[in-house]
């Protein structure tokens, strides 16, 4: 009895080959050869290339129904999951519910492989984020939130090392946080994504968009005070020679606690509504960073700051210094105490941050001074050792 599935596949490939020309006809010839020889691994690799860069006019749903579905049970499940993602995206453009149903079906198909199931779930998250109403709002953000939480739990508990599913998940979860306006979570998640992504696969435009969005998130994110990690990231090179290069300079100003430098770029950043509306919050954040930088510039034995020194460095009125320091203490940016009687602040610890070159040079200079102090103490002890021993 003839294999009707095989006949259906052969008829589909033959029809596509006859309708195609040149390289595209050769492609279907290649599919026929691999399929007839049952070289499933090689066939899956070729199919994956096609679905991610399909020939003009190729109906990916038909490609799946008439071809891939016949041998999907014979290939690696993670590879199958990766193949289905662009197919689902193709279906989504014409039938949103159909695309989600397709991925739900594929999730059941690949469920025995943890990473494959995660990859399909991530694909579903992306489509649900893309499913927006006429006001460009996500139709079912609660479902997306639940999927993000459950998928993160699966990855944390069952996926070891850095895998391809991490790249896909961090990318889509950062989009989710951007969608709900959570700048701080977007900042952290986008940095995780870029930390596992191969940046050479991103276009110049994609790099530029990531750099701009990360810059805004760093400035606007609640409790984001460690900007050094972003400043050291190569993604910011995408801002060079563009109209948004000022973002890099403003980030530098924040990291240095340099209020005057920040103010010099007010014309640029005030053109962006998100930043303009939050000017007060930006200044509060800048003042906290200025306080941290002021303390960092001092040696550990010389971190007793007067209210007037803090007021000048942080550009606040003297009667606002105590409130500023209390905010820094409550946010655990510093440790120390306030001497209200003498109008002084004693800072014993500053929250660790990724430092730039100038800040590192400052730390190195303080280490040199500390080494000199230690050497001086050693010399003093050595010189007086006999007297100390005699008295003992």
Coordinates of N, CA and C in Angstrom, one line a residue, residues 14-252:
X14 N 7.6 18.6 -5.8 CA 7.7 18.6 -7.3 C 7.0 19.9 -7.9
X15 N 5.8 20.2 -7.3 CA 5.0 21.3 -7.8 C 5.8 22.6 -7.5
X16 N 6.4 22.7 -6.3 CA 7.2 24.0 -6.0 C 8.4 24.1 -6.9
X17 N 9.1 22.9 -7.2 CA 10.3 22.9 -8.0 C 10.0 23.4 -9.4
X18 N 8.9 22.9 -9.9 CA 8.5 23.3 -11.3 C 8.1 24.8 -11.4
X19 N 7.6 25.3 -10.3 CA 7.1 26.7 -10.4 C 8.3 27.7 -10.1
X20 N 9.4 27.1 -9.5 CA 10.5 28.0 -9.2 C 11.5 28.0 -10.3
X21 N 12.5 29.0 -10.1 CA 13.6 29.1 -11.1 C 14.9 29.3 -10.4
X22 N 15.9 28.9 -11.1 CA 17.3 29.1 -10.6 C 17.6 28.5 -9.2
X23 N 18.1 29.3 -8.3 CA 18.5 28.8 -7.0 C 17.3 28.2 -6.2
X24 N 16.2 28.8 -6.4 CA 15.0 28.3 -5.6 C 14.6 26.9 -6.1
X25 N 14.7 26.7 -7.4 CA 14.4 25.3 -7.9 C 15.4 24.3 -7.4
X26 N 16.7 24.8 -7.3 CA 17.7 23.9 -6.8 C 17.4 23.6 -5.3
X27 N 16.9 24.5 -4.6 CA 16.5 24.3 -3.2 C 15.5 23.2 -3.0
X28 N 14.5 23.2 -3.8 CA 13.5 22.1 -3.7 C 14.0 20.8 -4.2
X29 N 15.0 20.8 -5.2 CA 15.7 19.6 -5.6 C 16.4 19.0 -4.4
X30 N 17.1 19.9 -3.7 CA 17.8 19.5 -2.5 C 16.9 18.9 -1.4
X31 N 15.8 19.5 -1.2 CA 14.8 19.0 -0.3 C 14.4 17.5 -0.7
X32 N 14.1 17.4 -2.0 CA 13.7 16.1 -2.5 C 14.7 15.0 -2.2
X33 N 16.0 15.3 -2.4 CA 17.1 14.4 -2.2 C 17.2 14.0 -0.8
X34 N 17.2 15.0 0.1 CA 17.4 14.7 1.5 C 16.2 13.9 2.1
X35 N 15.0 14.3 1.6 CA 13.8 13.6 2.1 C 13.8 12.2 1.7
X36 N 14.1 11.9 0.4 CA 14.1 10.5 -0.1 C 15.1 9.7 0.5
X37 N 16.2 10.3 0.9 CA 17.3 9.5 1.6 C 17.2 9.5 3.1
X38 N 16.1 10.1 3.6 CA 15.8 10.1 5.0 C 17.0 10.7 5.8
X39 N 17.6 11.7 5.3 CA 18.7 12.4 6.0 C 18.0 13.6 6.8
X40 N 17.4 13.2 7.9 CA 16.6 14.1 8.7 C 17.4 15.3 9.3
X41 N 18.5 15.0 9.8 CA 19.3 16.1 10.4 C 19.7 17.1 9.4
X42 N 20.2 16.7 8.3 CA 20.6 17.6 7.2 C 19.4 18.3 6.7
X43 N 18.2 17.6 6.6 CA 17.0 18.2 6.1 C 16.5 19.3 7.0
X44 N 16.6 19.0 8.3 CA 16.1 20.0 9.3 C 17.0 21.3 9.2
X45 N 18.3 21.1 9.0 CA 19.2 22.3 8.9 C 18.8 23.2 7.7
X46 N 18.5 22.5 6.6 CA 18.2 23.2 5.4 C 16.8 23.9 5.5
X47 N 15.9 23.2 6.2 CA 14.5 23.8 6.4 C 14.6 25.0 7.3
X48 N 15.5 24.9 8.3 CA 15.6 26.0 9.3 C 16.1 27.3 8.6
X49 N 17.1 27.1 7.7 CA 17.6 28.3 6.9 C 16.5 28.9 6.1
X50 N 15.6 28.1 5.5 CA 14.6 28.6 4.6 C 13.5 29.4 5.4
X51 N 13.1 28.8 6.5 CA 12.0 29.5 7.3 C 12.4 30.8 7.9
X52 N 13.7 31.0 8.1 CA 14.2 32.2 8.7 C 14.5 33.2 7.6
X53 N 14.7 32.7 6.3 CA 14.9 33.6 5.2 C 14.2 33.0 4.0
X54 N 12.9 33.0 4.0 CA 12.1 32.4 3.0 C 12.2 33.1 1.6
X55 N 12.1 32.3 0.5 CA 12.0 32.9 -0.8 C 10.8 33.7 -0.9
X56 N 10.8 34.7 -1.8 CA 9.7 35.6 -1.9 C 8.4 34.8 -2.4
X57 N 7.3 35.0 -1.6 CA 6.1 34.3 -2.0 C 5.9 33.0 -1.4
X58 N 6.8 32.5 -0.6 CA 6.7 31.1 0.0 C 5.6 31.2 1.1
X59 N 4.6 30.4 1.1 CA 3.6 30.3 2.1 C 4.1 29.3 3.2
X60 N 4.5 29.9 4.3 CA 5.2 29.1 5.3 C 4.2 28.1 6.0
X61 N 2.9 28.5 6.1 CA 1.9 27.6 6.7 C 1.8 26.4 5.8
X62 N 1.7 26.6 4.5 CA 1.6 25.5 3.5 C 2.9 24.7 3.6
X63 N 4.0 25.3 3.7 CA 5.3 24.7 3.8 C 5.3 23.7 5.0
X64 N 4.7 24.2 6.1 CA 4.7 23.3 7.3 C 3.7 22.2 7.0
X65 N 2.5 22.5 6.6 CA 1.4 21.5 6.5 C 1.7 20.4 5.5
X66 N 2.3 20.8 4.4 CA 2.6 19.9 3.3 C 3.9 19.2 3.3
X67 N 4.8 19.7 4.2 CA 6.2 19.2 4.1 C 6.7 18.9 5.5
X68 N 6.9 19.9 6.3 CA 7.6 19.7 7.6 C 6.8 18.8 8.5
X69 N 5.5 18.9 8.6 CA 4.7 18.1 9.5 C 4.9 16.6 9.3
X70 N 5.3 16.2 8.1 CA 5.5 14.8 7.7 C 6.7 14.2 8.5
X71 N 7.7 15.0 8.7 CA 9.0 14.4 9.3 C 9.3 15.1 10.7
X72 N 8.4 15.9 11.2 CA 8.8 16.7 12.4 C 9.1 15.8 13.6
X73 N 8.5 14.6 13.6 CA 8.7 13.7 14.7 C 10.1 13.0 14.6
X74 N 10.8 13.2 13.5 CA 12.1 12.6 13.3 C 13.3 13.5 13.6
X75 N 13.0 14.7 13.9 CA 14.1 15.7 14.1 C 14.2 16.1 15.6
X76 N 15.3 16.7 15.9 CA 15.6 17.2 17.3 C 14.5 18.2 17.7
X77 N 13.9 18.0 18.9 CA 12.8 18.8 19.3 C 13.1 20.3 19.4
X78 N 14.3 20.6 19.9 CA 14.6 22.0 20.0 C 14.7 22.6 18.7
X79 N 15.3 21.9 17.7 CA 15.4 22.4 16.4 C 14.0 22.6 15.7
X80 N 13.1 21.6 16.0 CA 11.7 21.8 15.6 C 11.1 23.0 16.1
X81 N 11.3 23.2 17.4 CA 10.7 24.4 18.1 C 11.2 25.7 17.4
X82 N 12.5 25.7 17.1 CA 13.1 26.9 16.5 C 12.5 27.1 15.0
X83 N 12.3 26.0 14.4 CA 11.7 26.1 13.0 C 10.3 26.6 13.1
X84 N 9.5 26.3 14.1 CA 8.1 26.7 14.1 C 7.9 28.2 14.4
X85 N 8.9 28.8 15.0 CA 8.7 30.2 15.5 C 8.5 31.1 14.3
X86 N 9.3 31.2 13.2 CA 9.0 32.0 12.1 C 7.7 31.6 11.4
X87 N 7.4 30.3 11.4 CA 6.1 29.9 10.8 C 4.9 30.5 11.6
X88 N 5.0 30.5 12.9 CA 4.0 31.1 13.7 C 3.9 32.6 13.4
X89 N 5.0 33.3 13.3 CA 5.0 34.7 13.0 C 4.3 35.0 11.7
X90 N 4.6 34.1 10.7 CA 3.9 34.2 9.4 C 2.4 34.1 9.5
X91 N 2.0 33.1 10.2 CA 0.5 32.9 10.4 C -0.1 34.0 11.1
X92 N 0.6 34.6 12.1 CA 0.1 35.7 12.9 C -0.3 36.9 12.1
X93 N 0.5 37.1 11.1 CA 0.2 38.3 10.2 C -1.2 38.2 9.6
X94 N -1.7 37.0 9.4 CA -3.0 36.8 8.8 C -4.1 36.3 9.7
X95 N -3.7 35.6 10.7 CA -4.6 35.0 11.6 C -4.0 34.9 13.0
X96 N -4.3 35.9 13.9 CA -3.6 35.9 15.2 C -4.0 34.7 16.1
X97 N -5.3 34.4 16.1 CA -5.7 33.3 17.0 C -5.2 32.0 16.4
X98 N -5.1 31.9 15.1 CA -4.6 30.7 14.5 C -3.1 30.5 14.8
X99 N -2.3 31.6 14.9 CA -0.9 31.5 15.2 C -0.7 31.0 16.6
X100 N -1.5 31.5 17.5 CA -1.4 31.1 18.9 C -1.8 29.7 19.1
X101 N -2.8 29.3 18.4 CA -3.3 27.9 18.4 C -2.2 26.9 17.9
X102 N -1.5 27.4 16.8 CA -0.4 26.6 16.2 C 0.7 26.4 17.2
X103 N 1.1 27.5 18.0 CA 2.2 27.3 18.9 C 1.7 26.5 20.1
X104 N 0.5 26.6 20.5 CA 0.0 25.7 21.6 C 0.1 24.2 21.2
X105 N -0.3 24.0 20.0 CA -0.2 22.6 19.5 C 1.3 22.1 19.4
X106 N 2.2 23.0 19.0 CA 3.6 22.7 18.9 C 4.2 22.5 20.3
X107 N 3.7 23.3 21.3 CA 4.1 23.1 22.7 C 3.8 21.7 23.2
X108 N 2.7 21.1 22.8 CA 2.4 19.8 23.2 C 3.3 18.8 22.4
X109 N 3.6 19.1 21.2 CA 4.4 18.2 20.4 C 5.8 18.1 21.0
X110 N 6.4 19.2 21.5 CA 7.8 19.2 21.9 C 8.0 19.1 23.4
X111 N 6.9 18.9 24.2 CA 6.9 19.0 25.6 C 7.9 18.1 26.3
X112 N 8.3 17.0 25.7 CA 9.3 16.1 26.3 C 10.7 16.7 26.4
X113 N 10.9 17.8 25.7 CA 12.2 18.5 25.7 C 12.0 19.8 26.4
X114 N 12.7 20.0 27.6 CA 12.5 21.2 28.4 C 12.8 22.5 27.6
X115 N 13.9 22.5 26.9 CA 14.3 23.7 26.2 C 13.4 24.0 25.0
X116 N 13.0 22.9 24.3 CA 12.1 23.1 23.2 C 10.8 23.6 23.6
X117 N 10.2 23.1 24.7 CA 9.0 23.7 25.2 C 9.1 25.1 25.6
X118 N 10.2 25.5 26.3 CA 10.5 26.9 26.6 C 10.5 27.7 25.4
X119 N 11.2 27.3 24.4 CA 11.4 28.1 23.1 C 10.0 28.4 22.5
X120 N 9.1 27.4 22.5 CA 7.8 27.6 22.0 C 7.0 28.6 22.9
X121 N 7.1 28.4 24.2 CA 6.5 29.3 25.1 C 6.9 30.8 24.9
X122 N 8.2 30.9 24.7 CA 8.8 32.3 24.4 C 8.2 32.8 23.1
X123 N 8.0 32.0 22.1 CA 7.4 32.4 20.9 C 6.0 32.9 21.1
X124 N 5.3 32.2 22.0 CA 3.9 32.6 22.3 C 3.9 33.9 23.0
X125 N 4.8 34.1 23.9 CA 4.9 35.4 24.6 C 5.1 36.5 23.6
X126 N 6.0 36.3 22.7 CA 6.2 37.4 21.7 C 5.0 37.7 20.9
X127 N 4.3 36.7 20.5 CA 3.0 36.9 19.7 C 2.0 37.6 20.5
X128 N 1.9 37.3 21.8 CA 0.9 37.9 22.6 C 1.3 39.4 22.9
X129 N 2.5 39.6 23.0 CA 3.0 41.0 23.1 C 2.7 41.8 21.8
X130 N 2.8 41.2 20.7 CA 2.5 41.8 19.4 C 1.0 42.0 19.2
X131 N 0.2 41.2 19.9 CA -1.3 41.3 19.8 C -1.9 42.5 20.5
X132 N -2.0 43.6 19.8 CA -2.4 44.9 20.4 C -3.7 45.4 19.8
X133 N -4.3 46.2 20.6 CA -5.6 46.8 20.1 C -5.3 48.1 19.3
X134 N -6.3 48.8 18.9 CA -6.2 50.0 18.0 C -5.4 51.1 18.7
X135 N -5.3 51.0 20.0 CA -4.5 52.1 20.8 C -3.1 51.6 21.1
X136 N -2.7 50.5 20.4 CA -1.4 49.9 20.6 C -1.1 49.4 22.0
X137 N -2.1 49.0 22.6 CA -2.0 48.4 24.0 C -2.1 46.8 23.8
X138 N -1.3 46.1 24.6 CA -1.3 44.7 24.5 C -2.7 44.2 25.0
X139 N -3.3 43.3 24.2 CA -4.6 42.9 24.5 C -4.7 42.1 25.8
X140 N -3.7 41.2 26.1 CA -3.8 40.3 27.2 C -2.5 40.3 28.0
X141 N -2.2 41.5 28.6 CA -1.0 41.6 29.3 C -0.9 40.7 30.5
X142 N -2.0 40.4 31.2 CA -2.0 39.5 32.3 C -1.5 38.1 31.9
X143 N -2.0 37.6 30.8 CA -1.5 36.3 30.3 C 0.0 36.3 30.0
X144 N 0.4 37.4 29.4 CA 1.9 37.6 29.2 C 2.7 37.5 30.5
X145 N 2.2 38.3 31.5 CA 2.9 38.3 32.8 C 3.0 36.9 33.4
X146 N 1.9 36.2 33.3 CA 1.9 34.8 33.9 C 2.9 33.9 33.1
X147 N 2.9 34.0 31.8 CA 3.8 33.2 31.0 C 5.3 33.6 31.2
X148 N 5.5 34.9 31.4 CA 6.9 35.3 31.7 C 7.3 34.7 33.0
X149 N 6.5 34.8 34.1 CA 6.8 34.2 35.4 C 7.1 32.7 35.3
X150 N 6.2 32.0 34.7 CA 6.3 30.5 34.6 C 7.5 30.1 33.8
X151 N 7.8 30.8 32.7 CA 8.9 30.5 31.8 C 10.2 30.8 32.5
X152 N 10.3 31.9 33.3 CA 11.5 32.2 34.0 C 11.8 31.1 35.0
X153 N 10.7 30.7 35.7 CA 10.9 29.6 36.7 C 11.5 28.3 36.1
X154 N 10.9 28.0 34.9 CA 11.4 26.8 34.2 C 12.9 26.9 33.8
X155 N 13.3 28.1 33.3 CA 14.7 28.3 32.9 C 15.6 28.3 34.1
X156 N 15.2 28.9 35.2 CA 16.0 29.0 36.4 C 16.2 27.6 37.0
X157 N 15.2 26.8 37.0 CA 15.3 25.5 37.6 C 15.8 24.4 36.8
X158 N 15.6 24.5 35.4 CA 15.8 23.3 34.6 C 16.9 23.5 33.5
X159 N 17.3 24.7 33.2 CA 18.2 25.0 32.2 C 19.5 25.5 32.8
X160 N 20.6 24.7 32.5 CA 21.9 25.0 33.1 C 22.9 25.6 32.1
X161 N 23.7 26.5 32.5 CA 24.6 27.2 31.6 C 23.8 28.2 30.7
X162 N 24.5 28.8 29.8 CA 23.9 29.7 28.9 C 23.5 29.0 27.6
X163 N 22.2 29.0 27.3 CA 21.7 28.3 26.1 C 20.9 29.3 25.2
X164 N 20.5 28.8 24.1 CA 19.8 29.7 23.1 C 18.5 30.1 23.6
X165 N 17.9 29.4 24.5 CA 16.6 29.8 25.1 C 16.8 31.0 26.0
X166 N 17.9 31.2 26.6 CA 18.2 32.4 27.4 C 18.1 33.6 26.5
X167 N 18.7 33.5 25.3 CA 18.7 34.7 24.4 C 17.3 35.1 24.1
X168 N 16.5 34.1 23.7 CA 15.1 34.4 23.3 C 14.3 34.9 24.4
X169 N 14.5 34.3 25.6 CA 13.6 34.7 26.7 C 14.0 36.1 27.2
X170 N 15.3 36.4 27.4 CA 15.6 37.7 27.9 C 15.2 38.8 26.9
X171 N 15.3 38.5 25.7 CA 14.9 39.5 24.7 C 13.4 39.8 24.8
X172 N 12.5 38.7 24.9 CA 11.1 39.0 24.9 C 10.7 39.5 26.3
X173 N 11.3 39.1 27.4 CA 11.0 39.6 28.7 C 11.3 41.1 28.8
X174 N 12.4 41.5 28.2 CA 12.7 42.9 28.2 C 11.7 43.7 27.4
X175 N 11.2 43.2 26.3 CA 10.1 43.8 25.6 C 8.8 44.0 26.5
X176 N 8.6 42.9 27.3 CA 7.4 43.0 28.2 C 7.6 44.1 29.2
X177 N 8.8 44.2 29.8 CA 9.0 45.3 30.8 C 8.9 46.7 30.1
X178 N 9.3 46.8 28.9 CA 9.2 48.0 28.2 C 7.7 48.4 28.0
X179 N 7.0 47.3 27.6 CA 5.5 47.5 27.4 C 4.8 48.0 28.6
X180 N 5.2 47.6 29.8 CA 4.4 48.0 31.0 C 5.1 49.2 31.6
X181 N 6.2 49.7 31.0 CA 6.8 51.0 31.5 C 7.6 50.8 32.8
X182 N 8.1 49.6 33.0 CA 9.0 49.3 34.2 C 10.5 49.5 33.7
X183 N 11.0 50.7 33.9 CA 12.3 51.0 33.4 C 13.4 50.2 34.0
X184 N 13.3 50.1 35.3 CA 14.4 49.4 36.1 C 14.5 47.9 35.6
X185 N 13.3 47.2 35.6 CA 13.3 45.8 35.1 C 13.7 45.7 33.7
X186 N 13.3 46.6 32.9 CA 13.7 46.6 31.5 C 15.2 46.7 31.4
X187 N 15.8 47.6 32.1 CA 17.3 47.9 32.1 C 18.0 46.6 32.5
X188 N 17.6 45.9 33.5 CA 18.3 44.7 34.0 C 18.1 43.6 33.0
X189 N 16.9 43.4 32.4 CA 16.6 42.3 31.5 C 17.3 42.5 30.2
X190 N 17.3 43.8 29.7 CA 17.9 44.1 28.4 C 19.4 43.9 28.5
X191 N 20.0 44.2 29.6 CA 21.5 43.9 29.8 C 21.7 42.4 29.8
X192 N 20.8 41.6 30.5 CA 21.0 40.2 30.4 C 20.9 39.7 29.0
X193 N 19.9 40.2 28.3 CA 19.8 39.8 26.9 C 21.1 40.1 26.1
X194 N 21.5 41.3 26.2 CA 22.7 41.7 25.4 C 24.0 40.9 25.9
X195 N 23.9 40.5 27.1 CA 25.0 39.7 27.7 C 25.2 38.3 27.1
X196 N 24.1 37.8 26.5 CA 24.1 36.4 26.0 C 23.9 36.4 24.5
X197 N 23.5 37.6 23.9 CA 23.3 37.7 22.5 C 24.6 37.9 21.7
X198 N 24.7 37.4 20.5 CA 25.9 37.6 19.7 C 25.6 39.0 19.0
X199 N 26.3 40.0 19.4 CA 26.0 41.3 18.9 C 26.3 41.5 17.4
X200 N 27.1 40.6 16.9 CA 27.4 40.7 15.4 C 26.2 40.3 14.6
X201 N 25.2 39.6 15.2 CA 24.0 39.3 14.5 C 23.0 40.4 14.4
X202 N 23.2 41.5 15.2 CA 22.3 42.6 15.2 C 22.6 43.6 14.1
X203 N 21.6 44.2 13.5 CA 21.8 45.3 12.6 C 22.3 46.5 13.3
X204 N 22.8 47.5 12.5 CA 23.2 48.8 13.0 C 22.0 49.5 13.7
X205 N 20.8 49.4 13.0 CA 19.6 50.0 13.6 C 19.2 49.3 14.9
X206 N 19.3 48.0 14.9 CA 18.9 47.3 16.2 C 19.8 47.7 17.3
X207 N 21.1 47.8 17.1 CA 22.0 48.2 18.1 C 21.7 49.6 18.6
X208 N 21.4 50.5 17.7 CA 21.1 51.9 18.0 C 19.9 52.0 18.9
X209 N 18.8 51.2 18.5 CA 17.6 51.2 19.3 C 17.9 50.7 20.7
X210 N 18.6 49.6 20.8 CA 18.9 49.1 22.2 C 19.7 50.1 23.0
X211 N 20.6 50.8 22.4 CA 21.5 51.7 23.1 C 20.6 52.9 23.6
X212 N 19.7 53.4 22.8 CA 18.8 54.5 23.2 C 17.9 54.1 24.3
X213 N 17.2 52.9 24.1 CA 16.3 52.5 25.2 C 17.0 52.2 26.5
X214 N 18.2 51.5 26.4 CA 18.9 51.3 27.6 C 19.4 52.5 28.3
X215 N 19.8 53.5 27.5 CA 20.2 54.8 28.1 C 19.0 55.4 28.9
X216 N 17.9 55.5 28.3 CA 16.7 56.1 28.9 C 16.3 55.3 30.2
X217 N 16.4 53.9 30.1 CA 16.0 53.1 31.2 C 17.0 53.3 32.4
X218 N 18.3 53.5 32.1 CA 19.2 53.7 33.1 C 19.0 55.0 33.8
X219 N 18.6 56.0 33.1 CA 18.3 57.4 33.7 C 17.0 57.4 34.5
X220 N 16.0 56.7 34.0 CA 14.6 56.8 34.5 C 14.3 55.6 35.5
X221 N 15.1 54.5 35.5 CA 14.8 53.4 36.3 C 15.0 53.6 37.8
X222 N 14.0 53.2 38.5 CA 14.0 53.3 40.0 C 15.1 52.5 40.6
X223 N 15.9 53.1 41.4 CA 17.0 52.4 42.1 C 18.1 51.9 41.2
X224 N 18.3 52.5 40.0 CA 19.4 52.2 39.1 C 20.5 53.2 39.3
X225 N 21.5 52.9 40.1 CA 22.6 53.8 40.4 C 23.9 53.3 39.9
X226 N 24.0 52.1 39.5 CA 25.2 51.5 39.0 C 25.2 51.5 37.5
X227 N 25.7 52.6 36.9 CA 25.6 52.8 35.4 C 26.9 52.4 34.7
X228 N 27.9 52.0 35.5 CA 29.2 51.6 34.9 C 29.1 50.4 34.0
X229 N 28.2 49.5 34.4 CA 28.1 48.2 33.5 C 27.6 48.6 32.1
X230 N 26.7 49.5 32.1 CA 26.2 49.9 30.7 C 27.2 50.8 30.0
X231 N 27.9 51.6 30.7 CA 28.9 52.5 30.1 C 30.1 51.7 29.5
X232 N 30.3 50.5 30.1 CA 31.4 49.7 29.6 C 31.0 48.7 28.5
X233 N 29.6 48.7 28.2 CA 29.1 47.8 27.2 C 29.3 48.3 25.8
X234 N 29.7 47.4 24.9 CA 30.0 47.9 23.5 C 28.7 48.4 22.8
X235 N 27.5 48.1 23.3 CA 26.3 48.5 22.7 C 26.2 50.0 22.5
X236 N 26.9 50.7 23.5 CA 26.8 52.2 23.4 C 27.6 52.8 22.3
X237 N 28.5 52.0 21.6 CA 29.2 52.4 20.5 C 28.2 52.8 19.3
X238 N 27.0 52.2 19.4 CA 26.0 52.5 18.4 C 25.5 53.9 18.4
X239 N 25.8 54.6 19.5 CA 25.4 56.0 19.6 C 26.3 57.0 18.9
X240 N 27.5 56.5 18.7 CA 28.6 57.4 18.1 C 28.2 57.9 16.7
X241 N 28.4 59.1 16.5 CA 28.1 59.8 15.2 C 26.6 59.7 14.8
X242 N 25.8 59.8 15.9 CA 24.3 59.9 15.7 C 23.8 61.1 16.5
X243 N 22.6 61.4 16.2 CA 21.9 62.6 16.9 C 21.7 62.3 18.4
X244 N 21.8 61.0 18.8 CA 21.6 60.6 20.2 C 22.9 60.4 21.0
X245 N 24.0 60.8 20.5 CA 25.3 60.6 21.2 C 25.2 61.3 22.5
X246 N 24.4 62.3 22.7 CA 24.3 63.0 24.0 C 23.9 62.1 25.1
X247 N 23.2 61.0 24.8 CA 22.8 60.0 25.8 C 24.0 59.5 26.5
X248 N 25.0 59.1 25.8 CA 26.3 58.6 26.3 C 26.9 59.7 27.3
X249 N 26.9 60.9 26.9 CA 27.5 62.0 27.7 C 26.7 62.2 29.0
X250 N 25.4 62.1 28.9 CA 24.5 62.3 30.1 C 24.7 61.1 31.0
X251 N 24.9 59.9 30.5 CA 25.2 58.7 31.3 C 26.5 58.9 32.0
X252 N 27.5 59.4 31.3 CA 28.8 59.7 31.9 C 28.6 60.7 33.1

